[in-house]
Coordinates of N, CA, C and O in Angstrom, one line a residue:
M1 N 39.0 9.7 18.0 CA 39.1 9.1 19.0 C 39.6 7.9 18.8 O 39.2 7.0 17.6
A2 N 40.7 7.4 19.3 CA 41.6 6.1 18.7 C 40.3 4.9 19.0 O 39.7 4.7 19.9
A3 N 40.5 3.9 18.3 CA 39.5 2.6 18.2 C 40.1 1.9 19.1 O 39.4 1.1 19.5
D4 N 41.4 1.6 19.2 CA 42.0 1.1 20.7 C 42.7 1.7 22.0 O 43.0 3.0 21.7
P5 N 42.4 1.1 23.0 CA 42.9 2.1 23.8 C 44.1 1.9 24.3 O 44.8 0.8 23.8
V6 N 44.9 3.1 24.9 CA 46.7 3.0 24.8 C 46.8 2.1 26.5 O 46.1 2.6 27.4
F7 N 47.8 1.5 26.2 CA 48.1 1.0 27.2 C 49.6 1.1 27.5 O 50.6 1.1 26.8
A8 N 50.3 1.1 29.0 CA 51.8 1.1 29.1 C 52.5 0.1 28.4 O 51.9 -1.3 28.8
S9 N 53.3 0.1 27.8 CA 54.0 -1.3 26.9 C 55.4 -1.3 27.7 O 55.7 -2.5 27.5
I10 N 56.0 -0.5 28.3 CA 57.3 -0.9 28.8 C 57.1 -0.5 30.4 O 56.9 0.7 30.9
P11 N 57.3 -1.5 31.3 CA 56.9 -1.1 32.7 C 58.2 -0.5 33.1 O 59.4 -1.0 33.0
R12 N 58.0 0.4 34.2 CA 59.0 1.2 34.8 C 59.0 1.4 36.5 O 57.4 1.9 36.5
V13 N 59.8 1.9 36.9 CA 59.6 2.1 38.2 C 60.7 3.6 38.7 O 61.9 3.2 38.0
G14 N 60.2 4.5 38.7 CA 61.1 5.6 39.0 C 61.3 5.9 40.7 O 59.9 5.6 41.3
G15 N 62.0 6.5 40.9 CA 62.1 6.8 42.3 C 63.2 7.9 43.0 O 64.2 7.8 41.8
T16 N 63.1 8.4 43.9 CA 64.2 9.0 44.6 C 65.3 8.2 45.0 O 65.1 7.1 45.5
T17 N 66.5 8.5 44.6 CA 67.3 7.8 44.9 C 68.0 8.1 46.1 O 69.0 7.2 46.7
A18 N 67.7 9.3 46.9 CA 68.1 9.6 48.1 C 66.8 9.8 48.7 O 65.9 10.4 48.3
A19 N 66.8 9.9 50.2 CA 65.6 10.3 50.9 C 65.4 12.0 50.5 O 66.4 12.7 49.9
L20 N 64.0 12.4 50.4 CA 64.0 13.9 50.4 C 64.4 14.6 51.3 O 64.8 14.3 52.5
G21 N 65.1 15.6 50.7 CA 65.8 16.8 51.6 C 64.8 17.2 52.6 O 64.2 17.3 53.1
A22 N 65.4 18.8 52.6 CA 65.0 19.9 53.5 C 63.6 20.2 53.4 O 63.1 19.6 52.1
A23 N 62.7 20.9 54.4 CA 61.5 21.0 54.2 C 61.0 22.1 53.1 O 61.9 22.9 52.9
E24 N 60.0 21.8 52.1 CA 59.9 22.8 50.9 C 59.0 23.9 51.6 O 57.8 23.8 52.6
T25 N 59.4 25.2 50.9 CA 58.7 26.0 51.6 C 58.0 27.3 50.5 O 57.3 28.4 50.9
N26 N 57.8 26.8 49.4 CA 57.2 27.3 48.3 C 56.8 26.5 47.3 O 57.2 25.5 46.8
L27 N 55.4 26.3 47.1 CA 54.4 25.4 46.5 C 54.4 25.9 44.9 O 53.6 25.1 44.1
N28 N 54.7 27.1 45.0 CA 54.3 27.5 43.2 C 55.7 27.6 42.7 O 55.9 26.9 41.4
V29 N 57.1 27.9 43.0 CA 58.4 27.3 42.8 C 59.2 26.3 43.9 O 59.9 26.9 44.5
P30 N 59.0 25.6 43.8 CA 59.6 24.4 44.8 C 61.3 24.5 44.5 O 61.8 24.3 43.4
T31 N 62.0 24.7 45.7 CA 63.2 24.5 45.9 C 63.9 23.6 46.1 O 65.0 23.2 46.2
Q32 N 63.0 22.6 47.0 CA 63.6 21.4 47.6 C 63.3 20.1 47.0 O 63.5 19.1 47.7
S33 N 62.7 20.3 45.8 CA 62.0 19.1 45.3 C 63.3 17.9 44.4 O 64.3 18.5 44.0
S34 N 62.8 16.7 44.7 CA 63.8 15.7 44.4 C 62.8 15.1 43.1 O 61.7 15.0 43.0
L35 N 63.8 14.6 41.8 CA 63.0 13.9 40.5 C 62.5 12.5 41.0 O 63.3 11.6 41.8
V36 N 61.7 12.4 40.5 CA 60.8 11.0 40.8 C 60.9 10.0 39.8 O 61.3 8.8 39.5
F37 N 60.4 10.8 38.3 CA 60.3 9.9 37.5 C 60.0 10.6 36.3 O 59.7 11.7 36.1
T38 N 60.7 10.1 35.2 CA 61.2 10.9 33.8 C 60.6 10.0 32.9 O 61.0 8.6 32.7
P39 N 59.4 10.3 32.1 CA 58.8 9.3 30.9 C 59.7 9.4 29.9 O 60.4 9.9 29.5
G40 N 59.5 8.3 29.0 CA 60.3 7.9 28.0 C 59.5 8.7 26.8 O 58.8 9.8 26.9
A41 N 60.1 8.5 25.9 CA 60.0 9.2 24.5 C 58.7 9.5 24.0 O 58.2 10.6 23.5
G42 N 57.5 8.7 24.0 CA 56.4 8.5 24.0 C 55.5 9.2 25.0 O 54.1 8.9 25.2
G43 N 55.9 9.5 26.1 CA 55.0 9.5 27.3 C 55.1 8.4 28.3 O 55.9 7.2 28.2
A44 N 54.3 8.4 29.8 CA 54.3 7.7 30.3 C 53.0 7.5 31.3 O 52.4 8.8 31.2
K45 N 52.4 6.7 31.8 CA 51.5 6.5 32.6 C 51.8 6.0 34.0 O 52.5 5.0 34.1
I46 N 51.6 7.0 35.4 CA 52.0 6.2 36.2 C 50.7 5.7 37.2 O 49.6 6.2 37.0
E47 N 50.7 4.2 37.7 CA 49.7 3.8 38.2 C 49.7 4.2 39.4 O 48.6 4.1 40.3
E48 N 50.7 4.1 40.4 CA 50.8 4.1 41.6 C 52.0 5.0 42.2 O 53.3 5.0 41.6
I49 N 51.8 5.8 43.4 CA 52.7 6.1 43.8 C 53.0 5.8 45.3 O 52.1 5.7 46.1
V50 N 54.2 5.5 45.8 CA 54.7 5.2 47.5 C 55.4 5.8 47.9 O 56.4 6.3 47.6
V51 N 55.1 6.1 49.1 CA 55.9 7.1 50.1 C 56.2 6.4 51.0 O 55.3 5.9 51.5
H52 N 57.5 6.2 51.3 CA 57.7 5.1 52.5 C 58.9 5.8 53.3 O 59.9 6.5 53.1
A53 N 59.2 5.4 54.3 CA 60.4 5.8 55.5 C 61.4 4.9 55.3 O 61.3 3.4 55.1
A54 N 62.4 5.2 55.3 CA 63.6 4.5 54.6 C 65.0 5.4 55.0 O 65.1 6.3 54.6
S55 N 65.9 4.7 56.0 CA 67.1 5.0 56.1 C 68.0 4.1 56.3 O 67.8 3.1 56.6
A56 N 69.4 4.7 56.6 CA 70.6 4.0 57.2 C 70.2 3.0 58.3 O 70.6 1.8 58.5
T57 N 69.1 3.2 59.3 CA 69.1 2.7 60.4 C 67.8 2.0 60.0 O 67.0 2.1 59.0
L58 N 67.6 0.5 60.7 CA 66.3 0.0 60.2 C 65.0 0.3 60.9 O 64.1 0.1 60.5
I59 N 65.4 1.7 61.9 CA 63.9 2.0 62.3 C 63.7 3.4 62.3 O 63.8 4.4 63.0
P60 N 63.4 3.6 61.0 CA 63.4 5.4 60.4 C 62.0 5.8 61.1 O 60.6 5.5 60.8
T61 N 62.2 6.8 61.8 CA 60.9 7.3 62.6 C 60.5 8.6 61.9 O 61.6 9.3 61.5
T62 N 59.2 8.6 61.3 CA 58.8 9.3 60.9 C 57.9 10.8 61.6 O 57.4 10.2 62.7
V63 N 57.8 11.9 61.3 CA 56.7 12.8 62.2 C 55.7 13.6 61.3 O 55.8 13.3 59.9
A64 N 54.7 13.7 61.6 CA 53.4 14.2 60.9 C 53.9 15.2 59.9 O 54.6 16.1 60.3
G65 N 53.6 14.9 58.7 CA 53.9 16.3 57.6 C 53.1 15.7 56.3 O 52.1 14.9 56.3
L66 N 53.5 16.3 55.3 CA 53.1 15.9 54.1 C 54.0 16.2 53.0 O 55.0 16.5 52.9
V67 N 54.0 15.1 52.1 CA 54.4 15.0 51.0 C 54.1 15.9 49.6 O 53.0 15.1 49.5
Y68 N 54.4 16.6 48.8 CA 53.9 17.1 47.7 C 54.6 16.7 46.3 O 55.5 16.2 46.3
L69 N 53.6 16.2 45.6 CA 54.1 15.9 44.3 C 53.6 16.8 43.1 O 52.8 17.4 43.2
F70 N 54.7 17.0 42.6 CA 54.4 18.1 41.4 C 54.7 17.6 40.0 O 55.7 16.5 39.7
L71 N 54.0 18.2 39.1 CA 54.2 17.8 37.7 C 55.0 19.0 36.9 O 54.9 19.9 37.3
Y72 N 56.1 19.0 36.4 CA 57.0 19.8 35.8 C 57.3 19.6 34.4 O 57.5 18.9 34.1
D73 N 56.8 20.7 33.9 CA 56.8 20.7 32.3 C 58.2 21.5 32.1 O 58.4 22.0 30.5
A74 N 59.5 21.6 32.5 CA 60.7 22.4 32.3 C 60.6 23.8 32.3 O 61.3 24.4 31.9
T75 N 59.4 24.2 32.7 CA 59.1 25.9 33.0 C 58.1 26.1 34.2 O 58.6 27.0 34.9
T76 N 57.3 25.2 34.4 CA 56.4 25.3 35.6 C 55.9 24.3 36.4 O 55.8 23.1 35.9
Y77 N 56.1 24.4 37.7 CA 55.7 23.4 38.6 C 54.4 23.2 38.8 O 53.6 24.6 38.9
H78 N 53.4 22.2 38.9 CA 52.0 22.2 39.0 C 51.9 21.2 40.0 O 52.3 19.8 39.9
L79 N 51.2 21.6 41.3 CA 51.3 20.8 42.5 C 50.0 19.9 41.9 O 49.1 20.4 41.9
F80 N 50.3 18.8 41.7 CA 49.4 17.4 41.5 C 48.5 16.9 42.6 O 47.4 16.7 42.6
D81 N 49.5 16.4 43.6 CA 48.8 16.0 44.6 C 49.7 16.2 46.0 O 50.9 16.3 46.0
T82 N 48.8 16.0 46.9 CA 49.5 15.7 48.5 C 49.3 14.6 49.2 O 48.0 14.3 49.3
I83 N 50.2 14.1 50.0 CA 50.1 12.7 50.7 C 50.7 13.1 52.0 O 51.6 13.3 52.2
P84 N 49.7 12.8 52.9 CA 49.9 12.9 54.6 C 51.0 12.0 55.0 O 50.7 10.8 54.7
V85 N 51.6 12.1 55.7 CA 52.6 11.5 56.3 C 52.0 11.2 58.0 O 52.0 12.5 58.6
T86 N 52.4 10.4 58.6 CA 51.7 10.2 60.1 C 53.3 10.0 60.8 O 54.0 9.0 60.2
A87 N 53.0 10.1 61.8 CA 53.9 9.8 62.9 C 54.1 8.4 63.2 O 53.1 7.9 63.7
V88 N 55.4 7.6 63.1 CA 55.4 6.3 63.3 C 56.9 6.1 64.0 O 57.7 6.5 63.6
T89 N 56.7 5.3 64.9 CA 58.1 5.1 65.6 C 58.0 3.7 65.4 O 57.1 2.8 66.3
P90 N 58.6 3.1 64.9 CA 59.1 1.6 64.1 C 59.9 0.5 65.4 O 60.6 1.2 65.8
S91 N 59.6 -0.1 65.5 CA 60.3 -1.1 66.1 C 60.2 -2.9 65.6 O 59.7 -2.8 64.7
T92 N 60.6 -3.8 66.6 CA 60.5 -5.1 65.8 C 59.2 -5.4 65.3 O 58.9 -6.3 65.1
T93 N 58.2 -4.5 66.2 CA 56.7 -5.2 66.0 C 55.9 -4.2 65.1 O 54.5 -4.3 64.9
V94 N 56.3 -2.9 65.1 CA 55.8 -1.9 64.4 C 56.6 -1.5 63.0 O 57.5 -1.1 63.4
A95 N 55.7 -1.8 61.9 CA 56.2 -1.4 60.6 C 56.5 0.1 60.3 O 55.8 1.2 60.9
P96 N 57.9 0.6 59.7 CA 57.9 2.3 59.2 C 56.9 2.8 58.7 O 56.0 1.8 58.1
F97 N 56.6 3.9 58.3 CA 55.7 4.3 57.7 C 55.8 4.1 56.2 O 56.6 4.1 55.5
R98 N 54.4 3.7 55.6 CA 54.3 3.6 54.3 C 52.8 4.3 53.8 O 51.9 3.9 54.5
A99 N 53.0 4.6 52.8 CA 51.6 5.1 52.1 C 51.5 5.2 50.5 O 52.9 5.2 50.0
S100 N 50.4 4.5 50.2 CA 50.2 4.1 48.7 C 49.1 5.0 48.2 O 47.9 5.1 48.6
R101 N 49.4 5.4 46.6 CA 47.9 5.9 46.2 C 48.3 6.2 45.0 O 49.3 6.0 44.2
R102 N 46.9 5.3 44.4 CA 46.9 4.6 43.0 C 45.9 5.9 42.0 O 45.2 6.8 42.8
Y103 N 46.4 5.7 40.9 CA 46.2 6.8 40.0 C 45.5 6.0 38.6 O 46.2 5.3 38.2
D104 N 44.2 6.9 37.9 CA 43.7 6.4 36.7 C 44.1 7.2 35.9 O 44.2 6.8 34.5
N105 N 44.4 8.4 36.5 CA 44.6 9.7 35.3 C 46.0 9.9 35.2 O 46.0 11.6 34.6
L106 N 46.8 9.6 35.6 CA 48.2 10.2 36.0 C 49.1 10.0 34.6 O 49.8 8.9 34.6
W107 N 48.8 10.7 33.8 CA 49.9 10.6 32.5 C 50.8 11.6 31.7 O 50.5 12.9 32.7
L108 N 52.0 11.5 31.8 CA 53.0 12.3 31.6 C 53.4 12.6 30.3 O 54.0 11.1 30.0
P109 N 53.3 13.6 29.6 CA 53.8 13.7 28.2 C 55.4 13.8 28.2 O 55.8 14.0 29.1
A110 N 56.1 13.2 27.3 CA 57.4 13.4 27.0 C 57.7 14.8 27.4 O 57.2 15.6 26.9
G111 N 58.8 14.8 28.1 CA 59.4 16.2 28.6 C 59.0 16.8 29.9 O 59.4 17.6 30.3
W112 N 57.8 16.2 30.5 CA 57.5 16.3 31.8 C 58.1 15.3 32.7 O 58.5 14.5 32.3
V113 N 58.2 15.8 33.8 CA 58.6 15.2 35.0 C 57.6 14.9 36.2 O 57.1 15.7 36.6
L114 N 58.0 13.9 37.0 CA 57.3 13.9 38.3 C 58.1 14.2 39.4 O 59.4 13.4 39.3
R115 N 58.5 15.1 40.2 CA 59.3 15.7 41.5 C 58.4 15.6 42.7 O 57.2 15.9 42.6
A116 N 58.9 15.5 43.7 CA 58.3 15.6 45.4 C 59.5 16.5 46.0 O 60.8 16.6 46.1
S117 N 58.6 17.0 47.1 CA 59.0 17.5 48.3 C 58.2 17.1 49.5 O 57.3 16.6 49.5
Q118 N 58.7 17.8 50.4 CA 58.1 17.5 51.9 C 57.9 18.5 52.8 O 58.7 19.9 52.5
S119 N 57.0 18.8 53.8 CA 56.8 19.9 54.3 C 57.4 20.1 55.8 O 57.4 21.2 56.0
I120 N 58.2 19.2 56.0 CA 58.8 19.4 57.6 C 60.2 18.9 57.4 O 60.4 17.4 57.0
V121 N 61.1 19.4 58.1 CA 62.4 19.1 58.3 C 62.6 17.6 59.1 O 63.4 17.0 58.7
G122 N 61.8 17.4 59.8 CA 61.8 16.4 60.8 C 62.0 15.1 60.1 O 62.4 13.7 60.6
N123 N 61.3 14.9 58.6 CA 61.4 13.8 57.8 C 62.7 14.3 56.9 O 62.6 12.9 56.1
A124 N 63.5 15.0 57.2 CA 64.3 15.0 55.9 C 65.4 13.5 56.4 O 65.4 13.3 57.4
N125 N 65.8 13.1 54.9 CA 66.8 12.1 55.1 C 66.1 10.9 55.4 O 66.8 9.5 55.8
V126 N 64.7 10.7 55.4 CA 64.1 9.2 56.0 C 62.8 9.0 54.7 O 62.8 7.9 54.6
L127 N 62.1 10.2 54.5 CA 61.1 9.5 53.5 C 61.8 9.6 51.9 O 62.7 10.3 51.2
R128 N 61.3 8.4 51.3 CA 61.7 8.4 49.6 C 60.3 8.0 49.3 O 59.2 7.7 49.6
V129 N 60.1 8.4 47.8 CA 59.1 8.3 47.0 C 59.5 7.3 45.9 O 60.4 7.9 45.1
Q130 N 58.3 6.7 45.5 CA 58.6 5.8 44.1 C 57.3 5.7 43.3 O 56.4 5.9 43.6
A131 N 57.6 5.8 42.0 CA 56.5 5.9 41.1 C 56.2 4.6 40.3 O 57.4 4.5 39.7
L132 N 55.2 3.9 40.5 CA 55.3 2.6 39.5 C 54.4 2.9 38.2 O 53.1 3.1 38.4
G133 N 54.9 2.4 37.0 CA 53.9 2.8 35.9 C 54.7 2.2 34.5 O 55.3 1.2 34.8
G134 N 54.6 3.0 33.3 CA 55.1 2.2 32.3 C 55.2 3.5 31.4 O 54.5 4.5 31.2
D135 N 56.4 3.5 30.4 CA 56.3 4.3 29.3 C 55.6 3.7 28.1 O 55.0 2.5 27.9
L136 N 54.7 4.5 27.2 CA 53.7 4.1 26.0 C 54.6 3.8 24.9 O 55.6 4.4 24.6

């Protein structure tokens, strides 16, 4: 066992550059997943994952569904977590959908990546996923 604890040394933010696409139909071998985070050569620790509604319009409406988070080791997808999405119709007084989940134990070895997909086509091109953490 190491004498000193290991902490992330280089802060990093990863995220989908475009909104999540079509609905996912296979949780064993997902075909609609988007890359969220790739660790550095020494691996990484992810502290928080944020799912939020965003679109070209300022009022991205969401419908109830799920966001699936996968750890991918370049061979196999491992379903890691599922984040519920609630139906929200934003306005000038109602904020768009946003969910945040913190993790104490989400370590990614080098060569693994975090990917995300969603359960419902109604949220296509609306939901984005960001991972906040750091390289080791």
